[in-house]
Coordinates of C-alpha atoms in Angstrom, one line a residue:
M1 CA -18.4 56.7 86.4
A2 CA -15.5 57.6 88.9
S3 CA -13.1 55.5 86.9
Y4 CA -13.6 58.1 83.9
L5 CA -12.6 61.0 86.1
D6 CA -9.3 62.1 87.7
K7 CA -8.4 61.8 91.6
D8 CA -9.5 65.3 92.3
W9 CA -13.0 63.8 91.6
V10 CA -15.3 62.2 94.4
V11 CA -18.3 60.3 93.5
V12 CA -21.0 59.4 96.2
A13 CA -24.4 57.6 95.7
T14 CA -27.8 58.6 97.3
K15 CA -29.2 55.2 96.5
G16 CA -32.3 56.5 94.9
H17 CA -34.7 58.8 96.3
I18 CA -33.9 60.8 99.5
K19 CA -37.5 62.5 100.0
D20 CA -40.8 61.6 99.5
L21 CA -44.4 62.1 100.5
P22 CA -45.2 61.0 104.1
P23 CA -46.1 57.2 103.9
K24 CA -49.1 57.7 106.6
S25 CA -50.4 61.4 106.2
Y26 CA -51.8 63.3 103.3
G27 CA -48.7 65.5 102.4
V28 CA -50.3 67.6 100.1
D29 CA -51.5 71.3 101.4
I30 CA -54.7 71.4 99.5
Q31 CA -55.5 75.0 100.6
N32 CA -51.8 76.2 99.4
Q33 CA -52.0 75.3 95.7
F34 CA -51.5 71.6 96.2
E35 CA -47.9 71.9 97.7
P36 CA -46.2 68.5 98.4
E37 CA -44.7 68.1 101.8
Y38 CA -41.8 66.1 101.5
E39 CA -39.9 64.3 104.4
W40 CA -36.9 62.4 104.7
L41 CA -37.1 58.6 103.6
K42 CA -36.1 56.3 106.4
G43 CA -32.0 56.5 106.8
K44 CA -31.5 58.9 103.9
K45 CA -31.0 62.0 106.3
T46 CA -27.7 60.0 107.5
V47 CA -26.9 58.9 104.2
F48 CA -27.2 62.7 102.9
S49 CA -25.4 64.1 105.8
A50 CA -22.0 62.0 104.9
I51 CA -22.4 63.4 101.3
K52 CA -23.0 66.9 102.4
T53 CA -19.7 66.8 104.5
K54 CA -17.8 65.6 101.4
A55 CA -19.6 68.4 99.4
K56 CA -18.4 71.3 101.7
L57 CA -14.9 70.3 100.7
A58 CA -15.6 70.5 96.8
S59 CA -15.3 73.5 94.7
I60 CA -18.1 72.6 92.3
I61 CA -21.0 70.0 92.5
Y62 CA -22.7 67.8 90.0
I63 CA -25.9 65.8 90.3
A64 CA -26.0 62.6 88.2
S65 CA -29.2 61.0 88.8
D66 CA -31.3 59.3 86.1
P67 CA -32.2 61.3 83.0
D68 CA -35.8 61.2 83.6
R69 CA -38.6 62.6 85.6
E70 CA -37.9 60.4 88.7
G71 CA -34.1 61.5 88.2
E72 CA -35.1 65.0 88.1
I73 CA -36.9 65.2 91.4
I74 CA -33.9 63.2 93.2
A75 CA -31.8 66.0 91.5
K76 CA -34.0 68.8 92.9
H77 CA -34.3 67.3 96.4
C78 CA -30.2 66.9 96.5
Y79 CA -30.1 70.4 95.1
D80 CA -32.3 72.0 97.6
E81 CA -30.1 70.6 100.4
L82 CA -26.7 71.4 98.7
I83 CA -27.4 74.7 97.7
K84 CA -27.1 75.9 101.2
L85 CA -23.4 75.3 100.8
K86 CA -23.4 78.3 98.2
K87 CA -21.2 76.2 95.6
P88 CA -21.7 76.0 92.0
I89 CA -24.3 73.1 91.1
F90 CA -24.9 71.3 87.7
R91 CA -26.8 68.5 86.6
L92 CA -25.6 65.5 84.4
R93 CA -28.0 63.5 82.6
L94 CA -26.3 60.5 81.5
K95 CA -28.2 58.4 78.9
E96 CA -25.4 56.1 78.8
I97 CA -22.4 55.5 81.3
S98 CA -19.4 55.8 79.0
K99 CA -16.3 58.2 79.1
E100 CA -17.4 60.1 76.3
E101 CA -20.8 60.7 77.3
V102 CA -19.5 61.9 80.9
S103 CA -17.3 64.4 79.6
R104 CA -19.9 65.6 77.2
Q105 CA -22.2 66.1 80.0
I106 CA -19.7 67.8 82.0
Q107 CA -18.9 70.3 79.5
L108 CA -22.6 71.2 79.2
K109 CA -23.1 72.4 82.6
S110 CA -26.8 72.1 82.6
G111 CA -29.3 73.0 85.4
L112 CA -32.5 71.5 86.7
D113 CA -35.1 70.9 84.3
L114 CA -38.1 72.9 86.0
A115 CA -40.8 71.7 84.0
E116 CA -39.9 68.1 84.1
I117 CA -40.1 68.4 87.9
E118 CA -43.4 70.1 87.8
S119 CA -44.7 67.3 86.0
Q120 CA -43.3 64.8 88.1
I121 CA -44.9 66.5 91.2
A122 CA -48.1 67.0 89.1
R123 CA -48.2 62.9 88.7
R124 CA -47.1 62.2 92.5
V125 CA -49.8 64.7 93.9
V126 CA -52.5 63.3 91.7
D127 CA -51.6 60.0 92.5
R128 CA -51.6 60.8 96.3
I129 CA -54.8 62.8 96.3
F130 CA -56.4 59.6 94.4
G131 CA -55.1 57.0 96.8
F132 CA -55.9 59.2 100.3
E133 CA -59.3 60.1 99.0
V134 CA -60.7 56.9 97.3
S135 CA -59.1 54.3 99.7
P136 CA -61.3 55.4 102.8
D137 CA -64.3 55.4 100.3
L138 CA -63.2 51.8 99.6
W139 CA -62.9 50.7 103.3
K140 CA -66.4 52.4 104.1
Q141 CA -68.2 51.0 101.0
L142 CA -66.9 47.5 100.8
R143 CA -66.4 47.2 104.8
I144 CA -62.7 45.8 104.2
S145 CA -60.3 47.7 106.2
S146 CA -56.7 48.8 104.9
L147 CA -57.8 48.6 100.9
S148 CA -55.9 50.6 98.7
A149 CA -56.8 52.3 95.3
G150 CA -54.2 53.7 93.1
R151 CA -55.1 55.5 90.0
V152 CA -52.6 53.6 87.3
Q153 CA -52.8 50.5 89.2
S154 CA -56.6 50.3 88.9
T155 CA -56.8 50.6 85.1
V156 CA -54.6 47.5 84.9
L157 CA -56.5 45.7 87.3
H158 CA -59.6 46.3 85.2
W159 CA -57.9 44.9 82.4
I160 CA -57.0 41.6 84.2
C161 CA -60.7 41.7 85.6
E162 CA -62.2 42.1 82.2
R163 CA -60.2 39.5 80.8
E164 CA -61.0 36.9 83.6
K165 CA -64.7 37.7 82.8
E166 CA -64.3 37.0 79.1
I167 CA -62.7 33.5 80.3
Q168 CA -65.7 33.1 82.4
N169 CA -68.2 33.8 79.8
F170 CA -66.3 31.8 77.0
S171 CA -68.3 28.8 75.4
K172 CA -66.4 26.9 73.0
E173 CA -67.4 26.3 69.6
I174 CA -66.7 23.0 67.5
F175 CA -66.1 23.6 63.8
Y176 CA -64.7 21.2 60.9
Q177 CA -62.3 21.9 58.3
L178 CA -62.4 19.8 55.0
K179 CA -58.9 18.8 53.2
L180 CA -58.2 17.2 50.0
K181 CA -55.2 14.9 49.5
G182 CA -53.9 14.3 46.0
S183 CA -51.3 15.6 43.5
V184 CA -50.8 18.4 41.3
S185 CA -47.9 17.5 38.2
N186 CA -46.9 14.6 40.3
E187 CA -46.4 16.9 43.4
P188 CA -48.3 15.6 46.5
V189 CA -50.3 18.5 48.0
V190 CA -52.9 18.7 50.5
L191 CA -56.0 21.4 49.5
D192 CA -57.7 23.4 52.1
H193 CA -61.4 24.3 51.8
Q194 CA -61.6 28.3 51.9
T195 CA -64.6 29.7 53.8
K196 CA -65.3 32.7 55.9
D197 CA -67.8 30.9 58.1
K198 CA -67.3 28.2 60.5
L199 CA -69.0 24.8 59.2
D200 CA -70.8 22.8 62.0
S201 CA -71.1 18.9 61.3
K202 CA -74.1 19.5 59.1
S203 CA -72.4 21.9 56.7
I204 CA -69.4 20.0 56.4
Q205 CA -71.5 16.9 55.4
N206 CA -73.4 19.2 52.8
L207 CA -70.2 20.4 51.6
I208 CA -68.8 16.8 50.9
S209 CA -71.8 15.9 49.3
E210 CA -71.8 19.1 47.0
I211 CA -68.2 18.4 45.7
E212 CA -69.3 15.1 44.8
I213 CA -66.9 13.0 47.4
L214 CA -69.9 11.2 48.8
P215 CA -72.0 9.0 48.1
E216 CA -69.6 7.7 45.5
P217 CA -65.9 8.8 46.3
T218 CA -64.6 8.0 42.8
R219 CA -66.8 10.6 41.2
L220 CA -64.5 13.5 42.2
K221 CA -61.3 12.5 40.2
E222 CA -59.8 15.9 39.4
I223 CA -60.3 19.9 40.1
L224 CA -58.8 22.4 37.7
L225 CA -56.4 25.1 38.8
S226 CA -58.7 28.4 38.3
Q227 CA -56.5 31.4 39.5
I228 CA -53.0 32.1 40.5
K229 CA -52.1 34.9 43.0
K230 CA -48.8 36.3 43.8
K231 CA -47.4 38.6 46.2
N232 CA -43.8 39.7 47.5
I233 CA -42.9 39.1 50.8
K234 CA -41.0 41.8 52.8
R235 CA -40.4 41.0 56.4
N236 CA -38.6 43.7 58.1
P237 CA -36.3 43.0 61.4
P238 CA -37.7 44.0 64.7
L239 CA -36.9 47.4 66.2
A240 CA -34.4 47.8 68.8
F241 CA -35.8 47.6 72.5
S242 CA -37.9 49.8 74.2
T243 CA -38.6 49.2 78.1
A244 CA -42.0 47.5 77.2
S245 CA -40.8 45.3 74.5
L246 CA -37.5 44.6 76.5
Q247 CA -39.7 43.4 79.4
E248 CA -41.7 41.6 77.2
T249 CA -39.4 39.6 75.6
S250 CA -37.3 39.0 78.5
F251 CA -40.5 37.4 79.9
R252 CA -41.1 35.4 77.1
V253 CA -37.7 34.3 75.9
L254 CA -35.7 34.3 79.5
G255 CA -38.5 33.8 81.8
F256 CA -37.2 37.1 83.8
D257 CA -40.1 39.2 85.3
S258 CA -40.1 42.8 85.0
K259 CA -38.5 43.5 88.4
K260 CA -35.7 40.8 87.7
T261 CA -35.1 42.3 83.7
M262 CA -34.9 46.1 85.3
K263 CA -32.4 45.0 88.2
L264 CA -30.3 43.2 85.7
A265 CA -30.5 46.0 83.1
Q266 CA -29.7 48.7 86.0
M267 CA -26.3 46.7 86.7
L268 CA -25.6 46.8 82.5
F269 CA -26.2 50.4 82.6
E270 CA -23.8 50.9 85.6
G271 CA -21.8 48.9 83.9
K272 CA -18.5 46.5 84.6
R273 CA -14.8 46.8 85.1
I274 CA -13.6 45.0 82.0
G275 CA -10.3 43.3 82.4
S276 CA -7.6 45.9 84.1
G277 CA -9.5 48.8 82.5
E278 CA -12.0 51.2 83.4
R279 CA -15.5 50.5 84.5
V280 CA -17.7 50.5 81.2
G281 CA -21.4 51.0 80.8
L282 CA -22.6 48.4 78.7
I283 CA -25.9 49.5 77.8
T284 CA -27.9 52.6 77.3
Y285 CA -30.2 54.2 79.9
M286 CA -33.1 51.4 80.1
R287 CA -36.3 53.6 81.0
T288 CA -37.4 54.8 77.7
D289 CA -40.5 54.2 75.5
S290 CA -38.6 55.1 72.1
T291 CA -37.0 52.5 69.8
R292 CA -35.0 55.2 68.1
I293 CA -31.1 54.7 67.6
S294 CA -28.9 57.8 67.4
D295 CA -26.9 58.4 64.4
S296 CA -23.7 57.6 66.2
K297 CA -24.9 54.6 67.7
R298 CA -26.3 53.4 64.1
V299 CA -22.8 54.0 62.6
L300 CA -21.1 51.7 65.3
G301 CA -23.5 49.1 64.6
E302 CA -23.4 49.3 61.0
E303 CA -19.5 49.1 61.0
Y304 CA -19.7 46.1 63.3
L305 CA -21.9 44.3 61.0
K306 CA -19.7 45.1 58.1
K307 CA -16.7 43.5 59.8
H308 CA -18.5 40.4 61.0
F309 CA -21.7 40.0 59.1
P310 CA -21.2 42.0 55.8
S311 CA -23.8 40.1 53.8
L312 CA -26.6 41.0 56.4
V313 CA -26.1 44.8 56.4
S314 CA -29.1 46.7 55.1
V315 CA -28.2 48.5 51.9
S316 CA -31.3 50.8 52.0
S317 CA -31.1 54.2 53.2
F318 CA -32.2 54.7 56.8
T319 CA -36.0 56.2 57.4
P320 CA -36.8 57.0 61.1
K321 CA -39.7 54.9 62.1
K322 CA -42.6 56.9 63.6
Q323 CA -42.7 56.6 67.3
K324 CA -45.8 55.2 68.9
K325 CA -48.6 58.0 69.8
Y326 CA -48.0 58.1 73.3
S327 CA -43.8 57.9 73.3
Q328 CA -42.2 60.5 74.9
D329 CA -39.2 59.8 72.9
A330 CA -36.8 61.6 75.6
H331 CA -34.2 58.7 75.2
E332 CA -33.0 56.3 72.5
A333 CA -34.0 52.7 72.7
V334 CA -32.3 50.1 75.1
I335 CA -29.2 49.0 73.0
P336 CA -25.4 48.4 73.7
A337 CA -23.3 51.4 74.4
N338 CA -20.7 49.6 72.1
P339 CA -21.6 46.7 70.1
N340 CA -18.0 45.7 70.0
F341 CA -18.3 44.3 73.3
S342 CA -20.0 41.2 72.1
P343 CA -21.5 38.7 74.8
D344 CA -18.7 36.2 74.1
S345 CA -15.9 38.7 74.6
I346 CA -17.3 40.0 78.2
A347 CA -18.9 36.7 79.2
S348 CA -16.4 36.4 82.1
Y349 CA -17.5 39.6 83.6
L350 CA -21.0 39.1 83.8
S351 CA -23.2 36.9 85.9
P352 CA -25.2 34.0 84.1
D353 CA -28.4 36.2 84.1
E354 CA -26.6 39.3 83.2
R355 CA -25.2 37.8 80.1
K356 CA -28.3 36.3 79.1
L357 CA -30.1 39.6 79.1
Y358 CA -26.9 41.5 77.7
S359 CA -27.1 38.8 74.7
L360 CA -30.8 39.5 74.1
I361 CA -30.2 43.6 74.0
W362 CA -27.1 43.1 71.8
E363 CA -28.5 40.8 69.4
R364 CA -31.8 42.6 68.9
F365 CA -29.8 46.1 68.2
L366 CA -27.6 44.1 65.5
V367 CA -31.0 42.6 64.1
S368 CA -32.5 45.7 63.7
L369 CA -29.9 47.3 61.4
M370 CA -30.0 44.3 59.2
K371 CA -31.7 43.4 55.7
P372 CA -35.4 42.3 55.6
E373 CA -36.4 39.2 54.5
L374 CA -37.6 38.8 51.0
G375 CA -39.6 36.3 49.1
E376 CA -42.8 35.3 47.1
E377 CA -46.0 33.9 48.6
T378 CA -48.2 32.0 45.6
V379 CA -51.7 31.1 46.3
Y380 CA -53.1 28.5 43.9
E381 CA -57.0 28.3 44.0
F382 CA -58.9 25.3 42.8
Q383 CA -62.6 25.4 42.3
K384 CA -65.3 23.0 42.5
N385 CA -69.0 23.8 42.3
K386 CA -68.6 27.3 43.6
H387 CA -66.2 26.0 46.5
T388 CA -62.8 27.1 46.5
F389 CA -59.5 25.2 47.8
I390 CA -56.3 26.8 48.0
Y391 CA -52.6 25.8 48.0
K392 CA -50.1 28.3 49.6
N393 CA -46.2 28.2 48.5
E394 CA -43.7 30.6 50.0
F395 CA -40.4 30.8 48.4
I396 CA -37.7 33.0 50.3
T397 CA -35.2 34.5 47.9
D398 CA -33.2 36.4 50.7
P399 CA -33.4 35.2 54.1
G400 CA -31.8 38.7 55.5
F401 CA -31.9 39.1 59.2
K402 CA -33.3 35.7 60.0
A403 CA -29.9 34.2 58.5
F404 CA -28.4 35.7 61.7
A405 CA -30.4 33.7 63.8
K406 CA -29.2 30.3 65.2
A407 CA -29.6 27.4 63.0
E408 CA -33.1 25.9 62.9
K409 CA -34.5 23.2 61.1
K410 CA -36.1 24.9 58.0
K411 CA -38.7 23.3 55.6
P412 CA -37.3 22.4 52.1
Q413 CA -38.5 25.2 49.8
K414 CA -39.2 24.8 46.1
R415 CA -40.5 26.9 43.2
L416 CA -43.6 25.6 41.5
D417 CA -44.3 26.1 37.7
W418 CA -48.0 25.5 37.8
K419 CA -50.3 26.9 35.2
L420 CA -53.9 27.7 35.1
G421 CA -55.9 24.7 33.6
D422 CA -53.5 22.3 35.7
R423 CA -55.3 19.3 37.4
F424 CA -55.6 18.4 41.1
I425 CA -55.7 14.6 41.2
Y426 CA -57.8 13.8 44.0
E427 CA -56.8 10.7 46.3
S428 CA -58.7 11.1 49.6
Y429 CA -60.2 13.6 52.1
S430 CA -60.1 14.4 55.9
V431 CA -62.4 16.5 58.0
E432 CA -60.3 18.2 61.0
E433 CA -62.2 19.0 64.1
K434 CA -61.4 22.1 65.5
Q435 CA -62.4 24.7 68.5
T436 CA -62.4 28.0 69.5
E437 CA -60.0 28.9 71.9
P438 CA -60.8 31.0 75.1
P439 CA -59.0 34.3 75.7
V440 CA -55.8 33.7 77.5
R441 CA -54.7 35.5 80.8
Y442 CA -52.1 38.2 80.5
T443 CA -48.7 37.6 81.4
Q444 CA -46.4 40.2 82.6
G445 CA -44.7 40.9 79.4
K446 CA -48.3 41.5 77.5
L447 CA -49.3 43.7 80.4
V448 CA -46.4 45.8 80.1
Q449 CA -46.7 45.7 76.3
K450 CA -50.5 47.0 76.5
M451 CA -49.3 49.8 79.1
E452 CA -46.8 51.1 76.5
D453 CA -49.5 50.7 73.6
T454 CA -52.0 52.6 75.3
G455 CA -50.0 55.2 77.1
V456 CA -51.0 53.9 80.5
G457 CA -48.0 54.3 83.0
R458 CA -44.3 55.1 81.8
P459 CA -41.3 53.2 81.2
S460 CA -40.1 53.7 85.0
T461 CA -43.4 52.6 86.5
Y462 CA -44.4 49.5 84.5
G463 CA -42.9 46.9 86.7
S464 CA -43.8 48.5 90.0
I465 CA -47.6 48.7 88.9
I466 CA -47.7 44.9 88.6
E467 CA -45.9 44.6 91.8
T468 CA -48.1 46.9 93.5
L469 CA -51.3 45.0 92.6
K470 CA -49.6 41.6 93.9
T471 CA -48.8 43.2 97.0
R472 CA -52.5 44.4 97.6
K473 CA -53.5 40.8 96.8
Y474 CA -55.6 42.2 93.8
I475 CA -54.0 39.8 91.5
V476 CA -52.2 36.4 91.6
E477 CA -49.5 34.9 89.2
Y478 CA -48.8 31.3 88.4
H479 CA -46.8 29.8 85.4
K480 CA -46.6 33.2 83.7
S481 CA -50.4 33.9 83.8
I482 CA -51.9 36.7 85.8
G483 CA -55.4 36.6 87.2
P484 CA -57.3 38.7 89.9
T485 CA -58.1 37.4 93.1
A486 CA -61.8 37.5 94.3
L487 CA -60.7 40.6 96.4
G488 CA -59.4 41.9 93.2
M489 CA -62.6 41.4 91.4
K490 CA -64.8 43.0 94.2
V491 CA -62.3 46.1 94.3
N492 CA -62.4 46.4 90.4
E493 CA -66.2 46.3 90.2
Y494 CA -66.8 48.9 92.7
L495 CA -64.2 51.3 91.3
F496 CA -65.0 51.2 87.7
L497 CA -68.8 51.5 88.9
N498 CA -68.1 54.7 90.5
F499 CA -64.7 56.2 89.5
D500 CA -64.7 55.1 85.8
D501 CA -64.2 58.8 84.8
M502 CA -60.8 59.0 87.0
I503 CA -59.5 55.8 86.1
G504 CA -60.9 54.5 82.7
E505 CA -58.3 54.1 80.1
S506 CA -59.2 57.1 78.0
F507 CA -59.1 59.3 81.4
T508 CA -55.4 58.0 82.2
K509 CA -53.9 58.6 78.6
D510 CA -55.5 62.2 78.8
L511 CA -53.7 62.5 82.0
E512 CA -50.6 61.3 80.6
E513 CA -50.8 63.8 77.7
K514 CA -51.5 66.7 80.2
L515 CA -48.5 65.9 82.1
D516 CA -46.3 65.9 79.0
Q517 CA -47.8 69.4 78.4
V518 CA -46.5 70.3 82.0
T519 CA -43.1 69.1 80.9
D520 CA -43.3 71.1 77.5
K521 CA -44.6 74.3 79.7
K522 CA -48.0 74.4 78.0
E523 CA -49.9 73.4 81.0
S524 CA -49.9 74.6 84.7
R525 CA -49.2 71.9 87.3
V526 CA -51.6 73.8 89.8
A527 CA -54.3 73.9 87.0
L528 CA -54.2 70.3 86.2
I529 CA -54.2 69.1 89.9
Q530 CA -57.2 71.5 90.5
V531 CA -59.1 70.1 87.7
F532 CA -58.5 66.5 88.9
Y533 CA -59.1 67.2 92.4
E534 CA -62.4 69.0 92.1
S535 CA -63.7 66.2 89.6
L536 CA -62.7 63.5 92.2
I537 CA -64.6 65.3 95.1
R538 CA -67.7 65.5 92.8
I539 CA -67.8 62.2 92.6
L540 CA -67.4 61.2 96.3
R541 CA -70.1 63.8 97.3
S542 CA -72.7 62.1 95.1
P543 CA -74.6 58.9 96.1
R544 CA -72.3 55.7 95.5
K545 CA -73.5 53.0 93.2
K546 CA -73.8 49.5 94.7
T547 CA -72.0 46.2 93.4
N548 CA -73.5 42.7 93.2
Q549 CA -70.3 41.1 94.5
T550 CA -71.3 41.0 97.8
A551 CA -73.7 37.6 97.2
N552 CA -71.3 36.6 94.2
T553 CA -68.2 35.9 96.1
P554 CA -66.7 34.4 98.9
S555 CA -66.8 36.2 102.5
T556 CA -64.8 39.4 103.5
K557 CA -62.3 37.4 105.5
E558 CA -61.5 34.8 102.8
M559 CA -61.1 37.8 100.4
E560 CA -58.8 39.5 102.6
A561 CA -56.8 36.1 102.6
G562 CA -56.1 36.8 99.0
T563 CA -57.2 34.1 96.9
N564 CA -58.9 32.2 99.3
E565 CA -57.9 28.9 98.0
S566 CA -57.6 27.1 101.4
S567 CA -61.0 28.3 102.4
L568 CA -62.4 27.0 99.4
K569 CA -60.8 23.7 99.9
K570 CA -62.4 23.5 103.7
S571 CA -65.8 24.3 102.2
A572 CA -65.5 21.5 99.6
S573 CA -64.4 19.4 102.4
N574 CA -67.3 20.0 104.8
R575 CA -69.8 19.7 102.0
K576 CA -68.9 15.8 101.8
E577 CA -71.2 15.2 104.5
K578 CA -74.2 16.7 102.7
E579 CA -73.9 15.6 99.3
P580 CA -71.2 14.4 97.1
F581 CA -68.8 16.3 95.4
V582 CA -69.7 17.3 91.9
S583 CA -67.2 17.4 89.1
F584 CA -67.4 19.9 86.4
S585 CA -68.2 18.4 82.9
P586 CA -67.7 20.0 79.7
S587 CA -71.3 20.3 78.8
L588 CA -72.0 21.8 82.4
K589 CA -69.4 24.2 81.5
G590 CA -70.9 25.4 78.3
Q591 CA -74.2 25.8 80.0
N592 CA -72.7 27.9 83.0
I593 CA -75.6 26.6 85.3
C594 CA -74.5 25.7 88.8
P595 CA -75.0 21.7 89.0
V596 CA -75.7 21.6 92.6
C597 CA -78.6 24.1 93.0
K598 CA -79.7 24.7 89.5
E599 CA -80.3 28.3 90.1
G600 CA -77.0 30.2 90.1
V601 CA -74.4 30.4 87.6
V602 CA -70.8 29.0 87.6
K603 CA -68.0 31.6 88.3
T604 CA -64.5 31.2 88.0
K605 CA -61.2 32.8 89.5
L606 CA -57.4 32.2 89.5
G607 CA -56.3 30.1 92.6
K608 CA -52.7 30.4 94.1
K609 CA -51.6 27.3 92.4
G610 CA -52.7 28.1 88.9
K611 CA -55.9 26.2 89.0
T612 CA -58.9 27.6 87.8
I613 CA -61.5 27.6 90.5
Y614 CA -65.3 27.2 89.9
F615 CA -68.1 28.4 92.3
C616 CA -71.6 29.1 92.3
S617 CA -72.6 32.6 92.2
R618 CA -75.2 32.2 95.0
Y619 CA -72.1 31.4 97.3
P620 CA -72.3 31.2 100.5
H621 CA -76.2 30.1 100.1
C622 CA -74.9 27.4 97.5
D623 CA -71.7 26.0 98.5
Y624 CA -70.7 24.1 95.0
I625 CA -66.9 24.5 94.3
T626 CA -64.4 22.4 92.1
Y627 CA -61.5 22.8 90.4
E628 CA -59.9 22.7 87.0
L629 CA -59.0 19.1 86.3

């Protein structure tokens, strides 16, 4: 930012928060309207002392922390220290780091947003109260020391554990699909049998008989075209990135986890010195739940497209998209600050990973301004003895934004001129065996997307929520899949058995809405915290519900080790002296009965190396264990 200012300005960095609640003590004065008791973060008092020395020489002070709740509390803590100098102090909220934005913010001479600060304090205090009240309860009830419970993290952990249970309880179902091979008007086609039900082996045999393929194949010679259904295709381009969709797409396309994506985005936001010129911020602020594009940025993007891709520019009038229910919409989408800085033109100033992420953001922004894909889908229905067979044909008249994508092999398209009464000439049939697929474990990207969709967490906390669960050894990640550890399953069961009203998805969303009301000055910070505190204490004073996990999972020491895979291997090794190692056959998986003791059921968990571990629910009384082959 210093490059946008003249020599009379001095720019110094706090490098993030300077104060926070104490790490080892409560830090909230319960008796005094829940006042937070902040203390200096390690090393930050020295850093700020140097800043204060320079500030003494200034005639005016501007605080330019991030333009969100966290940035506002940083600004407040800086203000509280600098106000002692008795100098004019103003707040800069930079949505992008550009010369125009810096100049505009300086002219505004804004002050602190006290309502935003109140909202941030409310969130921080609520989280601190929950952590300091519930964590000791976890230690006592589960008899595992040093466990921690976070309000929002517990909701996300619950999603992961519930998905794991769905995988455990899944039983695959085999079904069959009948296809007829033949031709219509000398055009080779394959018709699909249309049914709402999944057909088993007996049903598929009955179907084949009913349409007269069996027992004599020559009896089915032709089927008449009985109905033609047409519908227009209009596929709109994807919206510009929010924080969640950026993280999800970056993870899926580039393989970057949330932490890496946000670190690279921060570098792009802070900018690069292009050539011998000034430092230029390359993207807008990267923590946002909005997909909105400002009018000025839209004009820049459309001008770029008209110059370089004139045939792809959307010609329809712009209608603002409705933001998601839980979107604060405080900032616009994550987009390039100036689309004229194409990835190729500034490639030499970016690291390989920075360029990949910038290209993703730049291309998504331009695509969001392009024409939709247009075409027509025709469904041809052929009738035989009350059974319907269909053939779908798609014809694209204008690829729109998809023409911008890199060249891909496309299926040749052909408009069909079939008419009612045309004959399908039968040649042969085939029966495809299919099976239902089990639910898949979450990836980081899918978890972040769910957080945004449900209003759990905020853009600035998405990545840290997942990292916290990893640090606590409640979850494990391997090859992009996230699953709970045995410890995570045990903690989740206890928390949701006793604190569902505090950490359930609906409560978490309601709290987010109340925090927004504090920001809008429609809710009191103290009143919000008071209601939360009294509800939590009421639960803590009531009799606790017991979990069934103690007898169903490996021991406490093993769980404290995380995924306890090494302990399970040792258990398997010791068992060799007692009885042979039992493989887990598909038939046994479907029955879910322990193949050793015949009494327990088989449970699963995700091991450190990504293997699914199968163990008996009667562990340690039954030491059956095996791994996914």
